[in-house]
């Protein structure tokens, strides 16, 4: 196993250092600990949801170095030295992130279980800059499922946030 400078092995556990929502964190965990379990069980950041635990629903989506990932499929050791942003850290100033406000404005959630993953995925999608149309938004958000079928509202919310977050030429 290749380890970088901040990863150290202690008995059967592995030490991992990363930045979560702007704060440095150090973990000593079993090698099979997922990023999702570390966030929820070790940091009490329960906004990130455990849905299917198989990478199929997107409820666990967080940003790792700005890239959207399924935290249920990501071993914590894979994020050593990375910056992780969860729904709790998306708007560190205490206000609402434009996506959070847009989800409220467009009633883009019903039960709310998928909402943190939807919002984190949408933040990554906007940063990628690939989605220009509603069809592209739908395609690039297809890894995030909503059992309540609020998809038209989710797309509308993302479009609103895109108009605020992306500079126009």
Coordinates of C-alpha atoms in Angstrom, one line a residue:
X1 CA 0.0 0.0 0.0
X2 CA 1.4 3.4 -1.0
X3 CA 1.1 6.1 1.7
X4 CA 1.8 9.8 1.5
X5 CA 3.5 11.8 4.2
X6 CA 0.5 12.2 6.5
X7 CA -0.6 8.6 6.5
X8 CA 0.9 6.4 9.2
X9 CA 0.1 2.8 10.2
X10 CA -0.4 2.1 13.9
X11 CA -1.1 -1.6 14.7
X12 CA -4.1 -2.5 12.6
X13 CA -5.4 1.0 12.3
X14 CA -4.4 3.8 9.9
X15 CA -3.9 7.4 10.7
X16 CA -5.4 9.8 8.2
X17 CA -5.3 13.7 8.2
X18 CA -7.6 15.8 6.1
X19 CA -9.5 19.1 6.2
X20 CA -13.2 18.8 6.7
X21 CA -15.3 22.0 6.2
X22 CA -12.2 24.1 6.7
X23 CA -11.0 22.4 9.9
X24 CA -8.0 20.0 10.1
X25 CA -9.0 16.6 11.3
X26 CA -6.9 13.6 12.3
X27 CA -8.4 10.0 12.4
X28 CA -7.0 6.7 13.5
X29 CA -9.4 4.1 12.1
X30 CA -9.6 0.7 10.6
X31 CA -8.4 0.6 7.0
X32 CA -11.9 -0.2 5.7
X33 CA -13.6 2.8 7.3
X34 CA -15.4 4.8 4.7
X35 CA -15.4 8.6 4.4
X36 CA -19.2 8.5 5.1
X37 CA -18.7 6.6 8.4
X38 CA -15.9 8.8 9.5
X39 CA -18.0 12.0 8.9
X40 CA -21.1 10.6 10.6
X41 CA -19.6 8.5 13.4
X42 CA -16.4 10.3 14.3
X43 CA -17.3 14.0 13.5
X44 CA -21.0 13.8 14.1
X45 CA -21.6 15.5 10.7
X46 CA -24.9 13.7 10.1
X47 CA -26.1 15.9 7.2
X48 CA -24.5 13.4 4.8
X49 CA -26.9 10.5 4.6
X50 CA -26.3 6.8 4.3
X51 CA -28.9 5.7 1.7
X52 CA -28.1 2.6 -0.1
X53 CA -24.5 2.2 1.1
X54 CA -23.7 0.9 -2.5
X55 CA -23.0 4.1 -4.4
X56 CA -26.3 4.0 -6.3
X57 CA -28.5 6.7 -4.7
X58 CA -26.1 9.7 -4.2
X59 CA -27.5 10.6 -0.7
X60 CA -23.9 10.4 0.6
X61 CA -22.4 12.8 -2.0
X62 CA -19.8 15.2 -0.6
X63 CA -17.1 17.3 -2.3
X64 CA -13.4 16.0 -2.1
X65 CA -11.0 18.7 -3.3
X66 CA -14.0 20.2 -5.1
X67 CA -15.0 16.9 -6.9
X68 CA -18.3 15.2 -6.0
X69 CA -17.9 11.7 -4.7
X70 CA -20.0 9.0 -3.1
X71 CA -18.6 9.0 0.4
X72 CA -20.1 5.5 1.1
X73 CA -17.7 4.1 -1.6
X74 CA -14.7 6.2 -0.7
X75 CA -12.3 4.7 1.9
X76 CA -11.1 7.4 4.4
X77 CA -7.5 6.6 3.6
X78 CA -8.2 7.6 0.0
X79 CA -8.8 11.2 1.1
X80 CA -5.6 11.6 3.1
X81 CA -4.5 15.2 2.8
X82 CA -7.7 16.2 0.9
X83 CA -10.2 19.0 1.6
X84 CA -13.7 17.6 2.2
X85 CA -16.8 19.7 2.1
X86 CA -20.1 18.4 3.4
X87 CA -23.5 20.1 3.4
X88 CA -22.7 21.6 6.8
X89 CA -19.6 23.4 5.4
X90 CA -21.1 24.5 2.1
X91 CA -21.9 28.0 3.4
X92 CA -19.4 28.6 6.2
X93 CA -20.4 32.2 6.8
X94 CA -23.6 31.0 8.6
X95 CA -25.9 32.1 5.8
X96 CA -27.3 30.0 3.1
X97 CA -25.4 28.9 0.1
X98 CA -27.1 29.9 -3.2
X99 CA -28.0 26.3 -3.8
X100 CA -29.6 25.9 -0.4
X101 CA -31.6 29.1 -1.0
X102 CA -32.6 27.9 -4.5
X103 CA -33.8 24.5 -3.1
X104 CA -36.0 26.5 -0.7
X105 CA -37.3 28.9 -3.3
X106 CA -38.2 26.0 -5.7
X107 CA -39.5 23.6 -3.1
X108 CA -36.9 21.2 -4.4
X109 CA -37.3 18.7 -1.6
X110 CA -40.1 16.8 0.0
X111 CA -38.9 14.3 2.6
X112 CA -35.4 16.0 2.5
X113 CA -33.4 12.8 2.9
X114 CA -31.6 13.1 -0.5
X115 CA -31.3 16.9 -0.3
X116 CA -27.8 17.2 1.2
X117 CA -26.4 14.9 -1.5
X118 CA -28.4 16.6 -4.2
X119 CA -27.0 20.0 -3.1
X120 CA -23.4 18.9 -2.8
X121 CA -23.6 17.2 -6.2
X122 CA -25.1 20.3 -7.7
X123 CA -22.3 22.4 -6.3
X124 CA -19.8 20.1 -7.9
X125 CA -21.8 20.1 -11.2
X126 CA -21.8 23.9 -11.3
X127 CA -18.1 24.0 -10.6
X128 CA -17.5 21.5 -13.4
X129 CA -19.1 24.0 -15.8
X130 CA -20.4 21.3 -18.2
X131 CA -24.1 21.7 -17.7
X132 CA -25.7 24.4 -19.9
X133 CA -29.2 23.0 -20.5
X134 CA -31.9 21.3 -18.4
X135 CA -31.2 18.0 -20.2
X136 CA -27.5 18.3 -19.3
X137 CA -28.3 19.0 -15.7
X138 CA -30.6 16.0 -15.5
X139 CA -27.9 13.8 -17.1
X140 CA -25.1 15.0 -14.8
X141 CA -27.3 14.7 -11.7
X142 CA -28.5 11.2 -12.6
X143 CA -26.4 9.6 -9.9
X144 CA -28.6 11.4 -7.3
X145 CA -32.0 9.8 -6.7
X146 CA -35.0 11.4 -5.2
X147 CA -37.7 8.9 -4.1
X148 CA -40.2 11.8 -3.8
X149 CA -39.7 12.6 -7.5
X150 CA -39.0 16.3 -7.0
X151 CA -36.8 16.3 -10.1
X152 CA -38.4 19.3 -12.0
X153 CA -38.0 21.4 -8.9
X154 CA -34.4 20.3 -8.4
X155 CA -33.5 21.2 -11.9
X156 CA -35.2 24.6 -11.5
X157 CA -33.2 25.2 -8.3
X158 CA -29.9 24.3 -9.9
X159 CA -30.7 26.6 -12.8
X160 CA -31.4 29.5 -10.4
X161 CA -28.2 28.8 -8.4
X162 CA -26.2 28.6 -11.7
X163 CA -27.4 32.0 -12.7
X164 CA -26.1 33.4 -9.3
X165 CA -22.9 31.4 -9.0
X166 CA -21.5 31.4 -12.6
X167 CA -20.3 34.6 -14.0
X168 CA -21.9 35.6 -17.2
X169 CA -19.7 36.7 -20.1

